[in-house]
């Protein structure tokens, strides 16, 4: 059975101090490298306008493209080289929703679970999430995209504002695990019908709310290189362990270690480096 990971692949501009680099990005992209290592039976489904963006995924035969008329673009600006918890972010806010009809012909016959990675509020309409719930398999959701709306226009892109919306409770109802950071948790609260809530806080570690609250320490990095995609890496590592029925505290500690390894190298996680 196959774990299906769904969400946009992006064109990114990473700015660290005075250095700039163009990269491929998106949560599904970063997570595919983790699943390639720790849950090899997966399928990544991405929405974009350029098929060539998937050429950098770790395994081309495990990626399917939903062709759209635009591609997400993000600028991730880290103004302080020694403080990667501080990030300024801009986006073009591509309106390219993933519809149930987009997925009906490309999902595998048997599914282990779904990982949903919206990057803005347009990506996963409520109807799409309801369709995926009908499979009656575990669903893991990254919250951040559901809260993102365009704010101030800067050239061709927009700053990002975070806001809760009325449909969110229905979307999350019955989901197994949701992932968010402390700022996002303060926006949405904690009263949802979900199995677990995994809350990350950068270098300050993470905590898991289920029957009890579990605190997970961040693993110190020897060499801080690249934090872009760190939360996505943590999420994928956590999911890989929960699918093995490891308890939340074991999954969280494992995810913290994997995220720390990723931070010490540029780009996505790669254990073999």
Coordinates of C-alpha atoms in Angstrom, one line a residue:
X1 CA 0.0 0.0 0.0
X2 CA 1.2 3.5 -0.8
X3 CA 1.5 6.7 1.1
X4 CA 0.3 9.6 -1.1
X5 CA 1.9 13.0 -0.6
X6 CA 0.0 15.9 -2.2
X7 CA 0.9 19.6 -2.7
X8 CA 2.5 22.1 -4.9
X9 CA 6.1 22.1 -6.1
X10 CA 7.5 25.6 -6.2
X11 CA 10.1 27.9 -7.6
X12 CA 11.9 29.5 -4.7
X13 CA 14.3 32.4 -4.2
X14 CA 16.4 31.9 -1.0
X15 CA 18.0 35.0 0.4
X16 CA 20.5 34.5 3.3
X17 CA 22.2 37.8 4.2
X18 CA 23.7 39.0 0.9
X19 CA 23.6 35.6 -0.8
X20 CA 20.8 34.6 -3.2
X21 CA 20.0 31.2 -4.7
X22 CA 17.2 29.9 -6.9
X23 CA 15.8 26.5 -6.0
X24 CA 13.0 24.0 -6.3
X25 CA 10.8 23.9 -3.2
X26 CA 7.5 23.1 -1.6
X27 CA 6.7 20.8 1.3
X28 CA 6.0 17.8 -1.0
X29 CA 9.4 18.2 -2.6
X30 CA 11.3 18.3 0.7
X31 CA 9.2 15.4 2.2
X32 CA 9.8 13.1 -0.8
X33 CA 13.5 12.9 0.1
X34 CA 12.6 11.8 3.6
X35 CA 10.1 9.2 2.5
X36 CA 12.6 7.9 -0.1
X37 CA 14.8 7.0 2.9
X38 CA 12.3 6.0 5.5
X39 CA 9.0 5.0 3.8
X40 CA 9.9 4.0 0.2
X41 CA 6.4 3.1 -0.9
X42 CA 5.1 6.6 -1.6
X43 CA 3.7 8.7 -4.4
X44 CA 4.2 12.4 -4.7
X45 CA 1.4 14.3 -6.5
X46 CA 2.2 18.0 -7.4
X47 CA 0.4 20.8 -9.1
X48 CA 2.3 23.2 -11.3
X49 CA 2.7 24.6 -14.8
X50 CA 6.2 23.2 -15.6
X51 CA 6.8 19.5 -15.8
X52 CA 10.6 20.0 -15.5
X53 CA 10.3 21.1 -11.9
X54 CA 9.9 17.4 -10.9
X55 CA 13.2 16.4 -12.4
X56 CA 15.0 17.2 -9.1
X57 CA 12.7 14.8 -7.1
X58 CA 14.7 11.8 -5.7
X59 CA 12.7 9.3 -7.8
X60 CA 11.0 10.4 -11.0
X61 CA 8.7 7.3 -11.2
X62 CA 7.2 8.3 -7.8
X63 CA 6.0 11.7 -9.0
X64 CA 2.8 12.6 -10.9
X65 CA 2.0 16.1 -12.1
X66 CA -1.4 17.8 -12.1
X67 CA -0.8 20.3 -14.9
X68 CA -2.1 23.8 -14.1
X69 CA -1.7 27.2 -15.7
X70 CA 0.6 28.7 -13.0
X71 CA 3.3 27.7 -10.4
X72 CA 3.8 28.7 -6.9
X73 CA 6.7 31.1 -6.3
X74 CA 8.2 32.0 -2.9
X75 CA 10.9 34.3 -1.7
X76 CA 12.3 33.2 1.7
X77 CA 14.5 35.9 3.1
X78 CA 16.6 35.3 6.2
X79 CA 17.9 38.7 7.1
X80 CA 20.2 37.5 9.9
X81 CA 22.7 34.7 9.0
X82 CA 23.0 33.5 12.6
X83 CA 19.2 33.5 13.2
X84 CA 17.3 31.1 11.0
X85 CA 14.1 31.3 13.1
X86 CA 13.5 34.7 11.6
X87 CA 12.2 34.6 8.1
X88 CA 10.5 37.1 5.8
X89 CA 8.3 35.4 3.1
X90 CA 6.7 36.6 -0.1
X91 CA 4.6 34.7 -2.6
X92 CA 2.8 35.1 -6.0
X93 CA -0.2 33.3 -4.4
X94 CA -0.9 31.1 -7.4
X95 CA -4.6 30.1 -7.6
X96 CA -4.2 26.5 -8.8
X97 CA -6.5 24.4 -6.6
X98 CA -6.2 20.6 -6.5
X99 CA -9.6 19.2 -7.2
X100 CA -11.1 15.8 -6.6
X101 CA -11.4 15.3 -10.3
X102 CA -7.7 16.0 -10.7
X103 CA -6.9 13.1 -8.3
X104 CA -9.5 10.5 -9.4
X105 CA -7.5 9.1 -12.3
X106 CA -4.0 9.1 -10.7
X107 CA -4.4 7.7 -7.2
X108 CA -3.1 4.2 -6.6
X109 CA -5.6 1.4 -6.1
X110 CA -4.5 0.9 -2.5
X111 CA -3.5 3.8 -0.2
X112 CA -1.8 3.7 3.2
X113 CA -2.5 7.3 4.0
X114 CA -2.5 10.9 2.7
X115 CA -0.1 13.8 3.5
X116 CA -1.6 17.1 2.5
X117 CA 0.7 20.1 2.0
X118 CA -1.3 23.3 1.1
X119 CA 0.9 26.3 0.5
X120 CA -1.9 28.8 0.4
X121 CA -5.7 28.7 1.0
X122 CA -6.5 28.0 -2.6
X123 CA -4.7 24.7 -2.8
X124 CA -7.1 22.2 -1.2
X125 CA -10.8 23.1 -1.4
X126 CA -13.0 21.6 1.3
X127 CA -14.5 19.3 -1.3
X128 CA -11.1 17.8 -2.1
X129 CA -10.4 17.1 1.6
X130 CA -13.8 15.4 2.0
X131 CA -13.1 13.2 -1.0
X132 CA -9.8 12.1 0.5
X133 CA -11.5 11.4 3.8
X134 CA -13.7 8.9 2.0
X135 CA -10.8 6.5 1.6
X136 CA -10.8 5.9 5.4
X137 CA -7.1 6.0 5.8
X138 CA -4.8 8.1 8.1
X139 CA -4.6 11.8 6.9
X140 CA -1.7 14.1 8.0
X141 CA -2.1 17.8 7.3
X142 CA 0.2 20.8 7.3
X143 CA -1.9 23.7 8.5
X144 CA 0.2 26.7 7.3
X145 CA -1.2 27.0 3.8
X146 CA -4.8 27.0 5.0
X147 CA -4.0 30.2 6.9
X148 CA -2.1 32.1 4.2
X149 CA -3.6 35.0 2.4
X150 CA -2.0 37.8 0.3
X151 CA -1.4 41.0 2.2
X152 CA 0.8 43.9 0.8
X153 CA 1.9 43.7 -2.8
X154 CA 5.6 44.1 -3.3
X155 CA 6.5 44.2 -7.0
X156 CA 4.8 41.1 -8.5
X157 CA 4.5 39.2 -5.2
X158 CA 2.7 39.7 -1.8
X159 CA 3.6 39.6 1.8
X160 CA 1.8 36.9 3.7
X161 CA -0.8 37.3 6.4
X162 CA -2.3 34.5 8.5
X163 CA -6.0 34.2 9.2
X164 CA -8.3 31.5 10.4
X165 CA -11.4 30.9 8.2
X166 CA -14.8 29.4 8.9
X167 CA -14.4 26.1 6.9
X168 CA -11.2 25.1 8.8
X169 CA -13.0 23.2 11.5
X170 CA -14.9 21.1 9.0
X171 CA -11.8 20.5 6.9
X172 CA -9.8 19.3 9.9
X173 CA -12.6 17.2 11.5
X174 CA -11.5 13.6 11.7
X175 CA -8.0 14.2 10.5
X176 CA -5.4 12.0 12.3
X177 CA -2.5 14.5 12.8
X178 CA -2.1 18.2 12.0
X179 CA 1.3 20.0 11.9
X180 CA 1.7 23.8 12.7
X181 CA 4.0 26.2 14.4
X182 CA 3.4 28.1 17.6
X183 CA 2.2 31.2 15.8
X184 CA -0.3 29.3 13.8
X185 CA -1.5 27.5 16.9
X186 CA -2.2 30.8 18.5
X187 CA -4.4 31.7 15.5
X188 CA -6.5 28.6 15.3
X189 CA -6.5 27.4 18.9
X190 CA -6.5 23.7 19.9
X191 CA -10.2 22.7 20.0
X192 CA -10.4 20.4 17.0
X193 CA -11.5 16.9 16.4
X194 CA -8.0 15.6 15.4
X195 CA -6.0 12.7 16.8
X196 CA -2.7 14.7 17.4
X197 CA -1.5 18.2 17.1
X198 CA 2.3 18.5 16.4
X199 CA 3.5 22.1 17.1
X200 CA 7.0 23.1 16.0
X201 CA 9.0 26.0 17.3
X202 CA 12.3 26.1 15.4
X203 CA 15.4 25.9 17.5
X204 CA 13.2 25.7 20.6
X205 CA 12.0 22.2 19.8
X206 CA 8.4 20.9 19.4
X207 CA 5.5 19.6 21.4
X208 CA 2.8 17.1 20.7
X209 CA -0.7 17.3 22.0
X210 CA -2.6 14.1 22.1
X211 CA -3.9 12.5 25.3
X212 CA -1.1 14.4 27.1
X213 CA 1.4 17.1 26.1
X214 CA 4.8 15.7 25.1
X215 CA 7.8 18.1 24.7
X216 CA 10.5 17.3 22.2
X217 CA 13.9 19.0 22.4
X218 CA 15.6 20.3 19.3
X219 CA 18.7 18.4 18.4
X220 CA 21.7 20.9 18.4
X221 CA 23.3 21.4 15.0
X222 CA 27.1 21.4 14.6
X223 CA 26.9 23.4 11.4
X224 CA 23.9 25.6 10.7
X225 CA 23.6 25.8 6.9
X226 CA 20.0 25.8 5.5
X227 CA 16.7 25.8 7.5
X228 CA 14.4 26.1 4.5
X229 CA 12.2 23.0 4.4
X230 CA 13.1 22.0 8.0
X231 CA 9.5 21.9 9.2
X232 CA 8.5 19.8 6.2
X233 CA 11.4 17.4 6.9
X234 CA 10.3 17.1 10.5
X235 CA 6.7 16.3 9.4
X236 CA 7.7 13.6 6.9
X237 CA 10.0 11.9 9.4
X238 CA 7.3 12.0 12.1
X239 CA 4.7 10.5 9.7
X240 CA 7.1 7.8 8.7
X241 CA 7.4 6.6 12.3
X242 CA 3.7 6.9 13.1
X243 CA 2.9 4.7 10.1
X244 CA 5.1 2.1 11.8
X245 CA 2.9 2.6 14.9
X246 CA 5.7 4.2 16.9
X247 CA 4.4 6.3 19.8
X248 CA 4.3 10.1 19.4
X249 CA 7.3 10.6 21.7
X250 CA 9.5 8.2 19.7
X251 CA 8.3 9.7 16.4
X252 CA 9.0 13.3 17.6
X253 CA 12.5 12.5 18.8
X254 CA 13.2 10.7 15.5
X255 CA 11.8 13.7 13.5
X256 CA 13.9 16.1 15.5
X257 CA 17.1 14.2 14.7
X258 CA 16.3 14.0 11.0
X259 CA 15.5 17.7 10.9
X260 CA 18.8 18.5 12.5
X261 CA 20.7 16.5 9.9
X262 CA 18.9 18.3 7.2
X263 CA 19.8 21.8 8.6
X264 CA 23.5 20.9 8.4
X265 CA 23.3 20.7 4.6
X266 CA 22.0 22.8 1.8
X267 CA 18.8 21.6 0.1
X268 CA 16.6 18.7 1.0
X269 CA 17.4 15.9 3.4
X270 CA 19.9 13.3 2.1
X271 CA 21.1 10.7 4.6
X272 CA 23.8 9.4 2.1
X273 CA 25.7 12.7 2.0

